[in-house]
CSV table of C-alpha atoms in Angstrom, one decimal:
chain,number,residue,atom,x,y,z
A,1,UNK,CA,-0.3,20.5,13.4
A,2,UNK,CA,2.2,19.0,15.8
A,3,UNK,CA,4.5,21.7,17.3
A,4,UNK,CA,7.3,19.3,18.1
A,5,UNK,CA,10.3,19.0,15.9
A,6,UNK,CA,9.4,16.7,13.0
A,7,UNK,CA,10.0,13.0,13.8
A,8,UNK,CA,10.5,13.8,17.5
A,9,UNK,CA,10.9,10.6,19.5
A,10,UNK,CA,10.6,8.3,16.5
A,11,UNK,CA,11.9,4.8,16.9
A,12,UNK,CA,10.7,3.3,13.6
A,13,UNK,CA,9.2,4.4,10.4
A,14,UNK,CA,6.5,3.1,8.1
A,15,UNK,CA,7.2,4.6,4.6
A,16,UNK,CA,5.0,4.7,1.6
A,17,UNK,CA,6.7,4.3,-1.8
A,18,UNK,CA,4.7,5.6,-4.8
A,19,UNK,CA,4.9,9.4,-4.6
A,20,UNK,CA,7.3,9.4,-1.7
A,21,UNK,CA,10.3,7.5,-3.1
A,22,UNK,CA,9.5,7.5,-6.8
A,23,UNK,CA,7.1,8.3,-9.6
A,24,UNK,CA,6.7,5.1,-11.7
A,25,UNK,CA,10.3,4.1,-12.5
A,26,UNK,CA,11.8,7.5,-11.8
A,27,UNK,CA,13.4,7.8,-8.4
A,28,UNK,CA,12.8,11.1,-6.5
A,29,UNK,CA,15.8,13.2,-5.7
A,30,UNK,CA,17.5,12.3,-2.5
A,31,UNK,CA,16.4,8.7,-2.3
A,32,UNK,CA,19.9,7.2,-1.7
A,33,UNK,CA,20.8,9.9,1.0
A,34,UNK,CA,17.5,9.2,2.7
A,35,UNK,CA,18.2,5.5,3.1
A,36,UNK,CA,21.8,6.1,4.1
A,37,UNK,CA,20.5,8.3,6.9
A,38,UNK,CA,18.1,5.6,8.1
A,39,UNK,CA,20.9,3.0,8.1
A,40,UNK,CA,23.4,5.3,9.8
A,41,UNK,CA,20.9,5.9,12.7
A,42,UNK,CA,19.9,2.2,12.7
A,43,UNK,CA,16.3,3.4,12.4
A,44,UNK,CA,14.0,0.4,11.6
A,45,UNK,CA,11.5,0.8,8.8
A,46,UNK,CA,8.9,-1.0,6.8
A,47,UNK,CA,8.1,0.1,3.3
A,48,UNK,CA,4.3,-0.2,3.3
A,49,UNK,CA,2.5,0.3,0.0
A,50,UNK,CA,-1.1,0.1,-1.2
A,51,UNK,CA,0.2,-1.0,-4.5
A,52,UNK,CA,-0.3,-4.8,-4.7
A,53,UNK,CA,1.1,-5.4,-8.2
A,54,UNK,CA,4.7,-6.2,-7.3
A,55,UNK,CA,6.3,-8.8,-5.0
A,56,UNK,CA,8.9,-7.9,-2.3
A,57,UNK,CA,11.6,-9.4,-4.5
A,58,UNK,CA,10.6,-7.1,-7.4
A,59,UNK,CA,10.6,-4.1,-5.0
A,60,UNK,CA,14.1,-5.1,-3.8
A,61,UNK,CA,15.3,-5.2,-7.4
A,62,UNK,CA,13.6,-1.9,-8.2
A,63,UNK,CA,15.3,-0.1,-5.3
A,64,UNK,CA,18.6,-1.8,-6.1
A,65,UNK,CA,18.4,-0.2,-9.5
A,66,UNK,CA,18.0,3.2,-7.8
A,67,UNK,CA,21.1,2.5,-5.6
A,68,UNK,CA,19.2,1.5,-2.5
A,69,UNK,CA,19.6,-1.9,-0.7
A,70,UNK,CA,16.7,-3.2,1.3
A,71,UNK,CA,15.6,-6.7,2.4
A,72,UNK,CA,12.3,-8.4,1.5
A,73,UNK,CA,11.2,-8.4,5.1
A,74,UNK,CA,11.4,-4.6,5.0
A,75,UNK,CA,8.6,-4.5,2.4
A,76,UNK,CA,4.9,-4.9,3.1
A,77,UNK,CA,2.4,-4.6,0.3
A,78,UNK,CA,-1.4,-4.5,0.4
A,79,UNK,CA,-1.3,-7.8,-1.5
A,80,UNK,CA,0.7,-9.5,1.3
A,81,UNK,CA,-1.6,-7.9,4.0
A,82,UNK,CA,-4.7,-9.0,2.1
A,83,UNK,CA,-3.6,-12.6,1.9
A,84,UNK,CA,-2.7,-12.7,5.6
A,85,UNK,CA,-5.9,-11.0,6.6
A,86,UNK,CA,-8.0,-13.4,4.5
A,87,UNK,CA,-6.1,-16.5,5.8
A,88,UNK,CA,-7.1,-15.5,9.3
A,89,UNK,CA,-10.8,-15.5,8.4
A,90,UNK,CA,-11.1,-18.4,5.9
A,91,UNK,CA,-9.6,-21.8,5.7
A,92,UNK,CA,-7.3,-21.7,2.7
A,93,UNK,CA,-7.6,-25.4,2.2
A,94,UNK,CA,-11.3,-25.1,1.5
A,95,UNK,CA,-11.6,-21.6,-0.1
A,96,UNK,CA,-11.2,-20.8,-3.7
A,97,UNK,CA,-10.2,-17.3,-4.7
A,98,UNK,CA,-10.5,-15.5,-8.0
A,99,UNK,CA,-7.8,-12.8,-8.1
A,100,UNK,CA,-7.6,-9.8,-10.4
A,101,UNK,CA,-4.0,-8.8,-9.9
A,102,UNK,CA,-0.4,-9.5,-10.7
A,103,UNK,CA,2.3,-11.5,-8.9
A,104,UNK,CA,2.3,-9.2,-5.9
A,105,UNK,CA,-1.2,-10.5,-5.1
A,106,UNK,CA,-1.3,-14.0,-6.5
A,107,UNK,CA,2.0,-15.1,-4.9
A,108,UNK,CA,1.0,-14.2,-1.4
A,109,UNK,CA,-2.4,-15.9,-1.8
A,110,UNK,CA,-0.8,-19.1,-3.0
A,111,UNK,CA,1.8,-18.9,-0.2
A,112,UNK,CA,-1.1,-18.7,2.3
A,113,UNK,CA,-2.5,-21.9,0.7
A,114,UNK,CA,-5.4,-20.6,-1.3
A,115,UNK,CA,-6.4,-22.2,-4.6
A,116,UNK,CA,-6.8,-19.6,-7.4
A,117,UNK,CA,-9.7,-20.0,-9.8
A,118,UNK,CA,-9.2,-19.4,-13.5
A,119,UNK,CA,-10.9,-17.1,-15.9
A,120,UNK,CA,-14.3,-18.3,-17.2
A,121,UNK,CA,-12.8,-18.5,-20.7
A,122,UNK,CA,-9.9,-20.8,-19.7
A,123,UNK,CA,-12.1,-23.9,-19.6
A,124,UNK,CA,-11.5,-24.7,-16.0
A,125,UNK,CA,-13.3,-24.1,-12.7
A,126,UNK,CA,-13.8,-20.4,-12.6
A,127,UNK,CA,-16.2,-20.4,-9.6
A,128,UNK,CA,-14.8,-18.9,-6.4
A,129,UNK,CA,-15.8,-18.2,-2.8
A,130,UNK,CA,-13.9,-14.9,-2.7
A,131,UNK,CA,-13.0,-12.3,-5.3
A,132,UNK,CA,-9.8,-10.3,-4.5
A,133,UNK,CA,-8.9,-7.3,-6.6
A,134,UNK,CA,-5.5,-5.5,-6.9
A,135,UNK,CA,-3.8,-3.3,-9.4
A,136,UNK,CA,-3.5,-5.2,-12.7
A,137,UNK,CA,-1.8,-3.9,-15.8
A,138,UNK,CA,-3.0,-6.9,-17.7
A,139,UNK,CA,-6.6,-6.3,-16.9
A,140,UNK,CA,-9.0,-7.6,-19.5
A,141,UNK,CA,-12.8,-7.8,-20.2
A,142,UNK,CA,-12.6,-11.5,-19.4
A,143,UNK,CA,-11.1,-10.9,-15.9
A,144,UNK,CA,-13.8,-8.3,-15.1
A,145,UNK,CA,-16.5,-10.7,-16.4
A,146,UNK,CA,-15.2,-13.6,-14.2
A,147,UNK,CA,-15.1,-11.3,-11.2
A,148,UNK,CA,-18.6,-10.1,-11.9
A,149,UNK,CA,-20.0,-13.6,-12.4
A,150,UNK,CA,-18.5,-14.7,-9.1
A,151,UNK,CA,-19.7,-11.6,-7.2
A,152,UNK,CA,-23.2,-12.1,-8.6
A,153,UNK,CA,-23.1,-15.7,-7.3
A,154,UNK,CA,-22.4,-14.3,-3.8
A,155,UNK,CA,-18.6,-14.5,-3.5
A,156,UNK,CA,-17.0,-12.2,-0.9
A,157,UNK,CA,-15.6,-9.0,-2.4
A,158,UNK,CA,-12.1,-7.9,-1.2
A,159,UNK,CA,-10.0,-5.0,-2.5
A,160,UNK,CA,-6.3,-4.7,-1.7
A,161,UNK,CA,-6.8,-0.9,-1.7
A,162,UNK,CA,-9.2,1.8,-3.0
A,163,UNK,CA,-6.7,4.3,-4.5
A,164,UNK,CA,-8.5,5.7,-7.5
A,165,UNK,CA,-5.3,7.3,-8.8
A,166,UNK,CA,-1.6,6.4,-9.1
A,167,UNK,CA,1.4,8.8,-9.6
A,168,UNK,CA,3.4,8.0,-12.8
A,169,UNK,CA,6.2,9.6,-14.6
A,170,UNK,CA,3.8,11.4,-17.0
A,171,UNK,CA,1.3,12.4,-14.4
A,172,UNK,CA,-1.6,11.0,-12.4
A,173,UNK,CA,-3.2,7.8,-13.8
A,174,UNK,CA,-5.9,5.5,-12.5
A,175,UNK,CA,-5.4,3.1,-9.6
A,176,UNK,CA,-7.1,0.0,-8.2
A,177,UNK,CA,-10.0,2.0,-7.0
A,178,UNK,CA,-11.1,2.5,-10.5
A,179,UNK,CA,-11.2,-1.3,-11.1
A,180,UNK,CA,-13.3,-1.7,-7.9
A,181,UNK,CA,-15.6,1.1,-9.0
A,182,UNK,CA,-16.3,-0.8,-12.3
A,183,UNK,CA,-17.2,-4.0,-10.5
A,184,UNK,CA,-19.4,-2.1,-8.0
A,185,UNK,CA,-21.2,-0.5,-10.9
A,186,UNK,CA,-21.7,-3.9,-12.5
A,187,UNK,CA,-22.8,-5.7,-9.4
A,188,UNK,CA,-24.0,-3.2,-6.8
A,189,UNK,CA,-21.5,-4.8,-4.4
A,190,UNK,CA,-19.1,-2.8,-2.2
A,191,UNK,CA,-15.7,-4.3,-1.4
A,192,UNK,CA,-14.0,-4.8,1.9
A,193,UNK,CA,-10.7,-2.8,1.7
A,194,UNK,CA,-7.5,-4.0,3.4
A,195,UNK,CA,-5.0,-1.3,2.4
A,196,UNK,CA,-4.8,2.3,3.7
A,197,UNK,CA,-6.8,4.2,5.0
A,198,UNK,CA,-8.1,1.0,6.7
A,199,UNK,CA,-5.7,0.4,9.6
A,200,UNK,CA,-4.9,-3.2,8.8
A,201,UNK,CA,-1.8,-2.5,6.7
A,202,UNK,CA,-0.4,-0.3,9.5
A,203,UNK,CA,-1.2,-2.9,12.1
A,204,UNK,CA,0.7,-5.6,10.3
A,205,UNK,CA,3.6,-3.2,9.8
A,206,UNK,CA,3.7,-2.4,13.5
A,207,UNK,CA,3.8,-6.2,14.3
A,208,UNK,CA,6.8,-6.5,11.9
A,209,UNK,CA,8.6,-3.6,13.6
A,210,UNK,CA,7.6,-4.9,17.1
A,211,UNK,CA,6.9,-1.3,17.9
A,212,UNK,CA,4.1,0.6,19.7
A,213,UNK,CA,2.1,3.1,17.7
A,214,UNK,CA,3.3,6.0,19.7
A,215,UNK,CA,7.0,5.2,18.8
A,216,UNK,CA,6.3,5.1,15.0
A,217,UNK,CA,5.8,7.8,12.3
A,218,UNK,CA,4.2,7.0,9.0
A,219,UNK,CA,5.5,8.9,5.9
A,220,UNK,CA,3.2,9.3,3.0
A,221,UNK,CA,2.0,11.5,0.2
A,222,UNK,CA,-1.8,11.0,0.2
A,223,UNK,CA,-4.1,12.6,2.8
A,224,UNK,CA,-7.0,10.2,2.2
A,225,UNK,CA,-4.9,7.0,2.5
A,226,UNK,CA,-1.5,7.4,4.1
A,227,UNK,CA,-2.4,10.1,6.5
A,228,UNK,CA,-6.0,9.1,7.3
A,229,UNK,CA,-4.8,5.5,7.7
A,230,UNK,CA,-2.2,6.6,10.2
A,231,UNK,CA,-4.7,8.6,12.2
A,232,UNK,CA,-7.0,5.6,12.4
A,233,UNK,CA,-4.1,3.4,13.5
A,234,UNK,CA,-3.0,5.8,16.2
A,235,UNK,CA,0.3,6.6,14.5
A,236,UNK,CA,1.8,10.0,14.0
A,237,UNK,CA,2.3,11.0,10.4
A,238,UNK,CA,4.4,13.1,8.1
A,239,UNK,CA,3.2,14.2,4.7
A,240,UNK,CA,5.6,14.9,1.8
A,241,UNK,CA,4.4,17.0,-1.1
A,242,UNK,CA,5.9,15.0,-4.0
A,243,UNK,CA,2.8,12.8,-4.7
A,244,UNK,CA,-0.9,13.4,-4.9
A,245,UNK,CA,-1.9,15.7,-2.0
A,246,UNK,CA,-1.1,19.3,-1.5
A,247,UNK,CA,-1.3,21.6,1.6
A,248,UNK,CA,-4.4,23.2,0.1
A,249,UNK,CA,-6.2,19.8,0.4
A,250,UNK,CA,-6.1,20.1,4.2
A,251,UNK,CA,-9.1,22.5,3.9
A,252,UNK,CA,-11.2,19.6,2.6
A,253,UNK,CA,-10.6,17.2,5.5
A,254,UNK,CA,-11.1,17.2,9.3
A,255,UNK,CA,-7.8,15.4,10.1
A,256,UNK,CA,-4.2,16.5,9.8
A,257,UNK,CA,-0.7,15.0,9.4
A,258,UNK,CA,1.5,15.8,12.4
A,259,UNK,CA,4.1,17.4,10.1
A,260,UNK,CA,4.4,18.4,6.4
A,261,UNK,CA,7.8,18.5,4.6
A,262,UNK,CA,8.5,19.2,0.9
A,263,UNK,CA,10.2,15.8,0.1
A,264,UNK,CA,12.5,13.1,1.4
A,265,UNK,CA,15.5,15.4,1.1
A,266,UNK,CA,13.8,17.5,3.8
A,267,UNK,CA,13.1,14.4,5.9
A,268,UNK,CA,16.8,13.4,5.6
A,269,UNK,CA,17.8,16.9,6.7
A,270,UNK,CA,15.6,16.5,9.8
A,271,UNK,CA,17.1,13.1,10.6
A,272,UNK,CA,20.6,14.4,10.3
A,273,UNK,CA,19.9,17.4,12.5
A,274,UNK,CA,18.2,15.2,15.1
């Protein structure tokens, strides 16, 4: 564990949202004070989430409802990161994508210029070169069948993230990793993952911040994604205990966050004392 004062030397933050700022639609205590402290110190940040279901505009509206004002360019989702990553590797003009996901995934793919294939039951062209899978609360048998058919034809298999669980108001529910697991079971195919703990999401956040890894701290609640991803990206990390992981979980892994604090109220206290 880092012996320096928490957030020592930080010039920018990359902040997870689910389990750090809220559980489902319920804001966690201290959220408004936390953002007020960031603004008062002119500390740049990117809200970087593995959750690909919502658009930046939807996150802006969600935070506004919690009394927090942010801009769309301060939000980076795994859906946005996936679309950007894919556009660097495939020509959008000649690649068809079948996407399981909500607007937070389909909009970035369209904005990058990709044509989205339809479900096999919709009567159109369902065949695709790439299958991309993100969190989808409208998931159906037909969507899984279309993805499976395309994967069995040889389509590339991309997952926005592999989180098998998701914190909600009522407890821990399933995440996108559970959808990916179903498709892997059906096809024997393993997806390429773009979100945390892969470093790509953090790398894109660093480019937005125009910051070096050593000047940035990532704040998250999951050891296996937020913290491990930061380690792989060369970024210091701070884990809060309001989401999935607990201090006892450290015994099961060979990496560590630089610091552990109880919640964002404690992070605010550190910022104000610094």
